Coordinates of C-alpha atoms in Angstrom, one line a residue:
X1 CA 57.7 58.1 92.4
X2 CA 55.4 61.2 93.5
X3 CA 55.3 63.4 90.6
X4 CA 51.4 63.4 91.0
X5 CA 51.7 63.5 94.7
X6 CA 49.9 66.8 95.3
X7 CA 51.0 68.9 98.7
X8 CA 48.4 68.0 101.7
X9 CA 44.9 70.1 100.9
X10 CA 42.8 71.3 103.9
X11 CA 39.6 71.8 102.1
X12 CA 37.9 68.9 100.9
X13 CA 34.6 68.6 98.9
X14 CA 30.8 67.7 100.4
X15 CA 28.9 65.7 98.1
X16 CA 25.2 65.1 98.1
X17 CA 23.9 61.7 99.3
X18 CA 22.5 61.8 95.6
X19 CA 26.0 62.1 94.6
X20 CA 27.7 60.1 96.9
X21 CA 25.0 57.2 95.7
X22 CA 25.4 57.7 92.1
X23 CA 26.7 54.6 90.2
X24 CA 28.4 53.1 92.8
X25 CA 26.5 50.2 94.1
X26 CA 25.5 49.3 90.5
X27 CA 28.8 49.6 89.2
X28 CA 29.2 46.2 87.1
X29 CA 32.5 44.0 87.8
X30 CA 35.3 45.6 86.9
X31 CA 37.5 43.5 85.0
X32 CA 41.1 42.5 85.3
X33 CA 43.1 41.8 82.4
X34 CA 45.9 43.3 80.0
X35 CA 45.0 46.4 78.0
X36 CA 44.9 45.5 74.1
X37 CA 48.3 47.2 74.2
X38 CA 49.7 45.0 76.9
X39 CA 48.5 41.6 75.5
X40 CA 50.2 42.4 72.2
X41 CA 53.4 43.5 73.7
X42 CA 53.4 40.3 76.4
X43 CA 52.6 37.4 73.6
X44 CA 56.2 38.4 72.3
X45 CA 57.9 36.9 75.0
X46 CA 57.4 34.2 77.7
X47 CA 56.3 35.7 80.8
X48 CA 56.1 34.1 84.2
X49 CA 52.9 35.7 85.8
X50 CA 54.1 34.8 89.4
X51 CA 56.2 38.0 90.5
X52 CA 53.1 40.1 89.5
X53 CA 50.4 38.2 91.0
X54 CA 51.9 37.8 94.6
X55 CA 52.9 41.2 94.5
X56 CA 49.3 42.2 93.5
X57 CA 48.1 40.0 96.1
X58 CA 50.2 41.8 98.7
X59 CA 49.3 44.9 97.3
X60 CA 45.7 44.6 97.8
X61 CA 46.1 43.2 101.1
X62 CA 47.0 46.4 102.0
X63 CA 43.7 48.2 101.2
X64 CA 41.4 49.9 103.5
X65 CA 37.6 49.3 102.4
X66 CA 38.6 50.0 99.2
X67 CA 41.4 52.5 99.4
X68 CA 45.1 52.8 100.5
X69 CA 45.4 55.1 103.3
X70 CA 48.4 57.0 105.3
X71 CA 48.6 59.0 108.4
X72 CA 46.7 61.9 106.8
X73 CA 43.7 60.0 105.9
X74 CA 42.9 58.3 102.2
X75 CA 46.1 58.5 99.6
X76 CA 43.7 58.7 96.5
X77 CA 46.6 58.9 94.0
X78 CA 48.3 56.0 95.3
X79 CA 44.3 54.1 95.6
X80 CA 44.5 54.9 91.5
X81 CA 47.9 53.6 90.9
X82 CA 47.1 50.4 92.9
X83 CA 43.7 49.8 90.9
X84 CA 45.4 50.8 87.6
X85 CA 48.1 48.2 88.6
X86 CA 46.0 45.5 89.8
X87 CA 43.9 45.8 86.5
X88 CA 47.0 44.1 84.8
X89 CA 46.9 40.9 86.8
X90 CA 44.2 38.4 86.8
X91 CA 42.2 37.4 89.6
X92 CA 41.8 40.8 90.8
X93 CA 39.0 42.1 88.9
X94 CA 37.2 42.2 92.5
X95 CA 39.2 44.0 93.8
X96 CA 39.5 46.8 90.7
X97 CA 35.9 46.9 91.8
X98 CA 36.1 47.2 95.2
X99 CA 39.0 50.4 95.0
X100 CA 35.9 51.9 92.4
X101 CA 33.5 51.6 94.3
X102 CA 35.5 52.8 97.8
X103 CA 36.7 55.7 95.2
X104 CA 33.9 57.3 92.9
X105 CA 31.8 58.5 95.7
X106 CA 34.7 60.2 96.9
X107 CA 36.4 61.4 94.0
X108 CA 35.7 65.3 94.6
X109 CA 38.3 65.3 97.5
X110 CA 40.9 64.3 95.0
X111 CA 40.0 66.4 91.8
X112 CA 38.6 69.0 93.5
X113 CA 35.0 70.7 93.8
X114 CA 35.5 72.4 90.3
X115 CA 34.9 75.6 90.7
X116 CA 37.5 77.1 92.9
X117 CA 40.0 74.4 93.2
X118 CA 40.3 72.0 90.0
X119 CA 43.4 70.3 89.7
X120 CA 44.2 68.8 85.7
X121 CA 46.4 66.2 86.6
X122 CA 44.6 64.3 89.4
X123 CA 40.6 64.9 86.5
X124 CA 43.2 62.7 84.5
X125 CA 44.8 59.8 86.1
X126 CA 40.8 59.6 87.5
X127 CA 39.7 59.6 84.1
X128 CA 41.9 56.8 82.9
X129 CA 41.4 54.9 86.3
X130 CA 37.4 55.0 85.7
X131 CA 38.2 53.7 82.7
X132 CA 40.3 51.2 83.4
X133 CA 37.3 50.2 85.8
X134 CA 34.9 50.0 83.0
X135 CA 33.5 52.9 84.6
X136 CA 32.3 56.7 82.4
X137 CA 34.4 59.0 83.1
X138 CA 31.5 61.5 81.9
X139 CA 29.5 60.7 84.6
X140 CA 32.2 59.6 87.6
X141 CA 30.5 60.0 91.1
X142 CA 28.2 62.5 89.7
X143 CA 31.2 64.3 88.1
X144 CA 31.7 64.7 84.3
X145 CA 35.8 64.6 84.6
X146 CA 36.5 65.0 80.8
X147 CA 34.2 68.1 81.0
X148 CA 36.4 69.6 83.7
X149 CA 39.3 68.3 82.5
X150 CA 38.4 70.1 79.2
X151 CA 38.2 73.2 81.4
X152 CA 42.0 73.0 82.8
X153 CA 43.4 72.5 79.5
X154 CA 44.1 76.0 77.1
X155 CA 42.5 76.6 74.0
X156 CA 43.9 77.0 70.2
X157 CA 43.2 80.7 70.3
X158 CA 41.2 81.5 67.5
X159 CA 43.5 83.7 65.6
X160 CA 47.1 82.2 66.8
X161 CA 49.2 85.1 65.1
X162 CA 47.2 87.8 66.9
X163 CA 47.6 85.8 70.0
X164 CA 51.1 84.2 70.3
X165 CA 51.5 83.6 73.3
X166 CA 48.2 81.6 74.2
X167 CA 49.1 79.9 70.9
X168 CA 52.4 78.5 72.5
X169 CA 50.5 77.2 75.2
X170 CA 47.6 76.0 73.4
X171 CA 46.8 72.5 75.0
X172 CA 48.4 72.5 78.2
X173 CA 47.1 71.6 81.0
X174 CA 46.6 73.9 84.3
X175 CA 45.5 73.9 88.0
X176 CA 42.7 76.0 89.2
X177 CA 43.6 76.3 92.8
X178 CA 44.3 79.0 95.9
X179 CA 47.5 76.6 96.6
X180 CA 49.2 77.1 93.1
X181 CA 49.1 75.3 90.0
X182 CA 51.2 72.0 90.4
X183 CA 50.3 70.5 86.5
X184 CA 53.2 68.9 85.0
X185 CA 54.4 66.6 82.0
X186 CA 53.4 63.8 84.0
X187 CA 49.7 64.8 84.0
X188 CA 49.4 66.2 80.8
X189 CA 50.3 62.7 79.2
X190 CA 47.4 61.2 81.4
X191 CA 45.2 64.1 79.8
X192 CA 46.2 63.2 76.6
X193 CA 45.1 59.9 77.0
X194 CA 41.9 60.5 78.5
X195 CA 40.9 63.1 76.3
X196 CA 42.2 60.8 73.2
X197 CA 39.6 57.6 74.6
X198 CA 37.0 60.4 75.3
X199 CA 37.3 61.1 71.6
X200 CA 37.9 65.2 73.1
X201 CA 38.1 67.9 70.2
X202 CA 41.0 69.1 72.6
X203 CA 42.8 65.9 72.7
X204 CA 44.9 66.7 69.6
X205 CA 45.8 70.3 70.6
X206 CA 46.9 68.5 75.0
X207 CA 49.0 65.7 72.6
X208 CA 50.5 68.4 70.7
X209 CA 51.7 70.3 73.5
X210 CA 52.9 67.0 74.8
X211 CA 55.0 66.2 72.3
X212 CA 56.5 69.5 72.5
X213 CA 57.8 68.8 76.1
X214 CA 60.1 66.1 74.2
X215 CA 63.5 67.1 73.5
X216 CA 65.4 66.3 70.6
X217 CA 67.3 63.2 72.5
X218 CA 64.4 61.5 73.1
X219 CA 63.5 62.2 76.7
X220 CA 60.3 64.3 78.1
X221 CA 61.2 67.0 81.0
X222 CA 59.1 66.7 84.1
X223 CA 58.0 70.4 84.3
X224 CA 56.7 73.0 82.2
X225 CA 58.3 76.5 81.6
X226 CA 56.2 79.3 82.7
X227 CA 52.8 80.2 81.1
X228 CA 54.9 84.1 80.2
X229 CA 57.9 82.0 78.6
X230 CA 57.3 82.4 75.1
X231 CA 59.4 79.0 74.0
X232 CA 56.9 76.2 75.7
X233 CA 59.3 73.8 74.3
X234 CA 61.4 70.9 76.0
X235 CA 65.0 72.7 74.9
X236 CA 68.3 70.3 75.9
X237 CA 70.8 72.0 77.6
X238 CA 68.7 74.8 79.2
X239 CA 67.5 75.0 83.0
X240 CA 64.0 73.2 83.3
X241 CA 64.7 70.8 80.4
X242 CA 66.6 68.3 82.2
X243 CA 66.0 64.4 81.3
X244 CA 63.2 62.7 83.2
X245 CA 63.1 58.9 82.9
X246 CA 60.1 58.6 84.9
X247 CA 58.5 61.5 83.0
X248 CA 59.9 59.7 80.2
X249 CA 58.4 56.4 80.7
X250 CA 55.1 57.6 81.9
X251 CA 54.4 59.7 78.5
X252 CA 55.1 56.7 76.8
X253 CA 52.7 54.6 78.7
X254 CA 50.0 57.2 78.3
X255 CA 50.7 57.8 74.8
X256 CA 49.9 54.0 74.3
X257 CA 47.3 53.4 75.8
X258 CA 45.8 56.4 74.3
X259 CA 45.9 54.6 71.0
X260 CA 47.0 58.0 69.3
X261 CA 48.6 56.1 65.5
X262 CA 49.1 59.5 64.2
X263 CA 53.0 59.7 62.8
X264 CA 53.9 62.5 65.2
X265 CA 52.9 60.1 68.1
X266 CA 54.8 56.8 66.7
X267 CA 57.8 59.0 65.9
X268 CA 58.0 60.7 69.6
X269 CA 57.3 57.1 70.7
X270 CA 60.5 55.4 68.6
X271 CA 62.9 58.2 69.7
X272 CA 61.6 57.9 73.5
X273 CA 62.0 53.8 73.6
X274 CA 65.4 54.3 71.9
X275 CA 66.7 57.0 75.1
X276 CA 65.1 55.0 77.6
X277 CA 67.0 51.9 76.2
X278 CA 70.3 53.3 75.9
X279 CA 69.9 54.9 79.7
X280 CA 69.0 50.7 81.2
X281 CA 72.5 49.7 82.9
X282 CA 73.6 46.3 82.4
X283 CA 71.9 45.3 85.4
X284 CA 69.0 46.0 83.7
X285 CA 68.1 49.0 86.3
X286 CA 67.0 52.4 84.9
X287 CA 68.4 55.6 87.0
X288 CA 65.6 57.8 87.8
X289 CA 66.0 61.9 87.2
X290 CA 66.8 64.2 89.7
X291 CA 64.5 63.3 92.4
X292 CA 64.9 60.1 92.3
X293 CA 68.4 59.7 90.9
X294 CA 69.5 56.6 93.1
X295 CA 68.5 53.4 90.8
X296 CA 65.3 52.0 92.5
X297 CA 62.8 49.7 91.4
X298 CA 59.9 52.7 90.4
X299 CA 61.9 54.3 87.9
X300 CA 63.4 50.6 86.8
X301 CA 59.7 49.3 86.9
X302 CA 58.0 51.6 84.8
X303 CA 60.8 52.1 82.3
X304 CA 60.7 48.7 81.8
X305 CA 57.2 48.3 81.3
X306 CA 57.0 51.4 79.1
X307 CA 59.7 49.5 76.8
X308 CA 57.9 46.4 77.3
X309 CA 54.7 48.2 75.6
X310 CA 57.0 49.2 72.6
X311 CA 57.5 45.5 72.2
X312 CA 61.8 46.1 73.7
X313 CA 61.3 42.8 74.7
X314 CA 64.8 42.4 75.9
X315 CA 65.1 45.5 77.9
X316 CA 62.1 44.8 79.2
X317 CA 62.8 41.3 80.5
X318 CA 66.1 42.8 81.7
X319 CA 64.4 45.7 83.9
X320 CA 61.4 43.0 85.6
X321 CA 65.1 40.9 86.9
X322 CA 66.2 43.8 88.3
X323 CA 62.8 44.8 89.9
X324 CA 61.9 40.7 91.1
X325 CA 65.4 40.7 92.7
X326 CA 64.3 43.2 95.0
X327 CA 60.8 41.2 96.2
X328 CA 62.3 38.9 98.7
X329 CA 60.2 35.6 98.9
X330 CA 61.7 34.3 102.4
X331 CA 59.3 31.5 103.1
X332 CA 59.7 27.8 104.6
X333 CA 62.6 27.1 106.6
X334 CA 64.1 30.0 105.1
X335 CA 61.6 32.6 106.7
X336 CA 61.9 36.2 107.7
X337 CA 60.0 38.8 109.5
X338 CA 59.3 39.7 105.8
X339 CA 57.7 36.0 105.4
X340 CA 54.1 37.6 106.3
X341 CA 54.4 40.6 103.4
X342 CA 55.7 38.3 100.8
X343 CA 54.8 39.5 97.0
X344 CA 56.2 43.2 98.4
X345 CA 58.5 44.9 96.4
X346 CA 61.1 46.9 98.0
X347 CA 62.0 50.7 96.5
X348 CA 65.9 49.7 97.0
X349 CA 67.3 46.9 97.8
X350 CA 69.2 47.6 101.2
X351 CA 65.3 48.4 102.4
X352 CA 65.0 44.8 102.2
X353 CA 68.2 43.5 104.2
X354 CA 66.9 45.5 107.5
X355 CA 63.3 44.6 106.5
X356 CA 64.5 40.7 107.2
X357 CA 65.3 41.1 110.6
X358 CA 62.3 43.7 111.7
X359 CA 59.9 43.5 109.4
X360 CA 58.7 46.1 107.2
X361 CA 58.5 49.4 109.8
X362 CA 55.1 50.7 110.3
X363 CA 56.7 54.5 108.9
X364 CA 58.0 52.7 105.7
X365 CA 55.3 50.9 105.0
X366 CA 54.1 53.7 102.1
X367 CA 57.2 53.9 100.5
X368 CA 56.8 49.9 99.6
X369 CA 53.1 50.5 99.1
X370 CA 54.6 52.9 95.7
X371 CA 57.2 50.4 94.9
X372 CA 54.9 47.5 94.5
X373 CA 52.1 49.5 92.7
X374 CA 55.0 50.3 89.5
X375 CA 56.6 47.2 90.4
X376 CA 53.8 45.5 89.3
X377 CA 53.9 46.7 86.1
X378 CA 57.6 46.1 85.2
X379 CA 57.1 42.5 86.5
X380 CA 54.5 41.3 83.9
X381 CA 57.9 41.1 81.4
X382 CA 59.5 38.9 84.0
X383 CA 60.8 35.5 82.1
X384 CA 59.5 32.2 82.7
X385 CA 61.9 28.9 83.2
X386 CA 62.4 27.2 80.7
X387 CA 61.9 23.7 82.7
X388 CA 59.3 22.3 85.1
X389 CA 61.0 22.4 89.3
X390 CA 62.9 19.9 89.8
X391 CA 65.3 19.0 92.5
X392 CA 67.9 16.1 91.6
X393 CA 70.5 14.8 94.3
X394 CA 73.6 13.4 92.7
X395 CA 74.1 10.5 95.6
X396 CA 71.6 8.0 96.1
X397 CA 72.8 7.4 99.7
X398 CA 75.2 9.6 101.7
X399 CA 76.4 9.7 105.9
X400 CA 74.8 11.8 108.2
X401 CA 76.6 15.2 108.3
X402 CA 77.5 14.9 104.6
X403 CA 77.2 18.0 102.6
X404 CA 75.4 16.6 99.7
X405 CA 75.4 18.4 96.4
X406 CA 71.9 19.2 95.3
X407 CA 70.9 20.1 91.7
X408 CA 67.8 22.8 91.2
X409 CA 66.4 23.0 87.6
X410 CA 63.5 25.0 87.0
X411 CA 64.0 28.3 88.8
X412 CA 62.8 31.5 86.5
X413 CA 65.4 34.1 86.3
X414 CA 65.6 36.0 89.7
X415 CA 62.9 33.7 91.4
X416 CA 63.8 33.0 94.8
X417 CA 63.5 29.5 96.8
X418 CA 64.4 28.1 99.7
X419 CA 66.5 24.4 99.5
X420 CA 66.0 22.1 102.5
X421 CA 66.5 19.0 104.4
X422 CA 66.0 18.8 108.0
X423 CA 68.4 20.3 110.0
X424 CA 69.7 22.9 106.9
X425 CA 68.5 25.2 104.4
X426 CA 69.6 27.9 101.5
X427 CA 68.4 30.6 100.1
X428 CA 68.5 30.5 96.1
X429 CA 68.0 32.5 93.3
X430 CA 67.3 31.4 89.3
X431 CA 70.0 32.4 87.5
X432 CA 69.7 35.0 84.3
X433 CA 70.4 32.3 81.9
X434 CA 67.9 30.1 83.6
X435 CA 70.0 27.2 83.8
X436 CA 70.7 24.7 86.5
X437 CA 71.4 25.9 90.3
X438 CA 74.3 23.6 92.1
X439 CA 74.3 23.9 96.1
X440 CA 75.2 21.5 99.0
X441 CA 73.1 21.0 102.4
X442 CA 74.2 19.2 105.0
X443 CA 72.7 15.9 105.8
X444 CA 71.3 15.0 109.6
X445 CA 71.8 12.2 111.5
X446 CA 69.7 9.0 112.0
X447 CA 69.5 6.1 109.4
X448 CA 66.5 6.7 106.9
X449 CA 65.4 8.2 104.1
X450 CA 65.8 11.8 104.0
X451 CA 63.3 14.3 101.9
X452 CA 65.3 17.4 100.1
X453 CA 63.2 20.5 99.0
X454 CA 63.1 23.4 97.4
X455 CA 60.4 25.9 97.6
X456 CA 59.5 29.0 95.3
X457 CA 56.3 31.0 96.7
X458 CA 53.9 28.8 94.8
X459 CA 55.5 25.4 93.5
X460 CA 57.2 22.8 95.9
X461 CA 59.8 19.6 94.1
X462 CA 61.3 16.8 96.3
X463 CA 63.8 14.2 95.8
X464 CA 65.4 11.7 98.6
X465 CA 68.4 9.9 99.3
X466 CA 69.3 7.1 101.9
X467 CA 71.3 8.4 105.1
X468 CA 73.3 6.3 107.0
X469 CA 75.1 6.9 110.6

């Protein structure tokens, strides 16, 4: 969940007003809609678009002019992660916009003035972010990030058996920075895929080394050995090699949407989907690694998305259950003090039951920032219903305080509702198999027709029944 979370920098970056001017207000409308990769991968299954857009709709609530920010200022990772995520959901092409155009002036805080401090993995998440915002990332805020990114990332010695060590290395990626170099798997699969799009003569030599973080099993290890270790290979078994499904799922992701077909890429691909599959629990979760290695709905989110884009399309629809279970929808008679952030995504589960009763707490609030930013993600596999809403009482008339059985058809798999008639309501939940929900509420008094409901967060059904005294 912060593998590109970089520790808190005191120096930041002054940029010309020439610079800080440069693109932005002419930047055309960004655009929001599936990658090629996405589209392909979703028209295999039938999708219900409405966990992703209220979460996205949440999510971008939460913006400030443009950009998510904490107690220490801007979060310019986390801004990135929400544009890249809102860029999968339509409607919110405005917003895409809006995060670029808050972001590309500013962008030299978050790469780094590129001379002394550089830092590989944040050049490219920004480069796939810019363009994912139809932006050029040869020319972002006055920056030229491939150029730099180019920079951080080792050369194919010229004569690799004179030089074996820099050959080992050839292709990864490294910080330039007084604070230490903090580069990992998880960034060098972003540099692959910017440097692949960017048509880079050092994209093939940053996949290579990729590939090589991938061990045997299938999984990719979060970090890399040390630039003196002369095996730079991913080695099961050994200290520093351990399995990392978020790693894992992230490489995959990258490796996608870099649109790398070479046979070394498809094979690493197959044997990566095939791990990540086998590590899903029946539950559909996905464990995270060792830093996050309670289930949560990151890991789950963008596991299940990453299978999702290898066209999994049952583990995929498994993991988005998990994830939409944990984005309460408390609304109606049936509201919370988590009625006002509905769409959020909770990281766990038990965040949610105290979340009910106090809201979301001002010092949590970033933690379900980062879940609903993956969550998004995993949720464009959730499953539709497979019938229009539709509530059905099984008695035509009834006596007041009568706990009337109530049928609910229509429910998507893990979509919550509230049921109602006045005086009671229920919280429900569409079953997995999508089929037909059977509760009672109990009737009120006074002799008229009575209305029964039930609610998702964007569709309403009613039926009635006479009550009698």
């Amino acid at each position: 969940m912060h593998h590109l979370n970089r520790p808190l920098r005191t120096a930041t970056v002054a940029l010309t007003s020439a610079v800080l001017g440069a693109g932005v207000l002419t930047a055309a409308p960004a655009s929001a809609e599936p990658s090629p990769a996405l589209r392909s991968a979703r028209a295999l299954a039938n999708t219900d678009s409405t966990p992703s857009t209220i979460a996205a709709q949440w999510l971008a609530g939460e913006l400030t002019n443009g950009l998510m920010t904490g107690p220490y200022g801007p979060d310019f990772g986390l801004t990135i992660d929400t544009g890249m995520a809102l860029s999968t959901v339509a409607g919110q092409g405005s917003t895409v916009t809006a995060i670029n155009n808050a972001l590309e002036p500013r962008i030299g805080e978050y790469v780094g003035d590129g001379t002394k401090e550089s830092y590989a993995g944040a050049l490219a998440k920004a480069a796939a972010f810019a363009r994912t915002a139809k932006r050029n990332p040869t020319s972002y805020g006055g920056i030229n990030l491939i150029t730099r990114l180019e920079e951080r990332t080792a050369d194919v010695p010229a004569d690799p058996a004179a030089q074996p060590q820099a050959a080992a290395f050839a292709g990864r990626i490294f910080d330039k920075s007084e604070f230490g170099n903090y580069a990992n798997v998880v960034g060098q699969s972003y540099a692959v895929r910017a440097l692949t799009l960017a048509n880079s003569t050092e994209a093939g030599a940053a996949r290579d080394f990729l590939l090589k973080q991938q061990c045997p099993s299938g999984w990719f290890r979060l970090n890399f050995a040390k630039a003196d270790v002369p095996n730079q290979s991913c080695t099961e078994g050994v200290a520093g090699s351990e399995a990392d499904p978020d790693a894992t799922s992230l490489a995959v992701i990258n490796l996608v949407e870099s649109g790398d077909k070479s046979p070394a890429v498809q094979a690493a691909l197959a044997k990566a989907g095939t791990w990540l599959a086998a590590r899903q629990r029946g539950s559909g979760a996905i464990r995270g690694g060792a830093g996050t290695a309670e289930i949560n709905t990151n890991s789950t989110a963008i596991g299940g998305y990453a299978l999702g884009l290898l066209k999994k399309r049952d583990a995929a629809l498994k993991a988005a259950l998990w994830v939409r279970k944990n984005q309460p929808v408390d609304k109606y008679k049936c509201r919370t003090a988590l009625t006002k952030d509905t769409g959020a995504v909770a990281y766990r589960k038990d965040r949610v039951n105290g979340a009910k009763t106090s809201g979301i707490p001002a010092d949590a609030r970033d933690e379900w920032r980062r879940a609903t930013s993956q969550a998004i993600l995993g949720l464009q596999f959730a499953p539709a219903s497979k019938d229009r809403l539709r509530i059905v009482s099984v008695r035509r008339e009834a006596r007041a305080g009568d706990r009337v059985q109530f049928r609910v058809y229509g429910l998507a798999p893990s979509e919550s509702a509230c049921m109602q008639v006045k005086g009671d309501f229920l919280r429900v939940t569409g079953k997995k198999s999508g089929e037909k929900i059977v509760r009672r509420l109990q009737l009120p008094t006074g002799n008229q027709r009575r209305v029964a409901l039930v609610k998702t967060s964007d569709d309403v059904a009613r039926t009635s029944l006479r009550v009698r005294n």
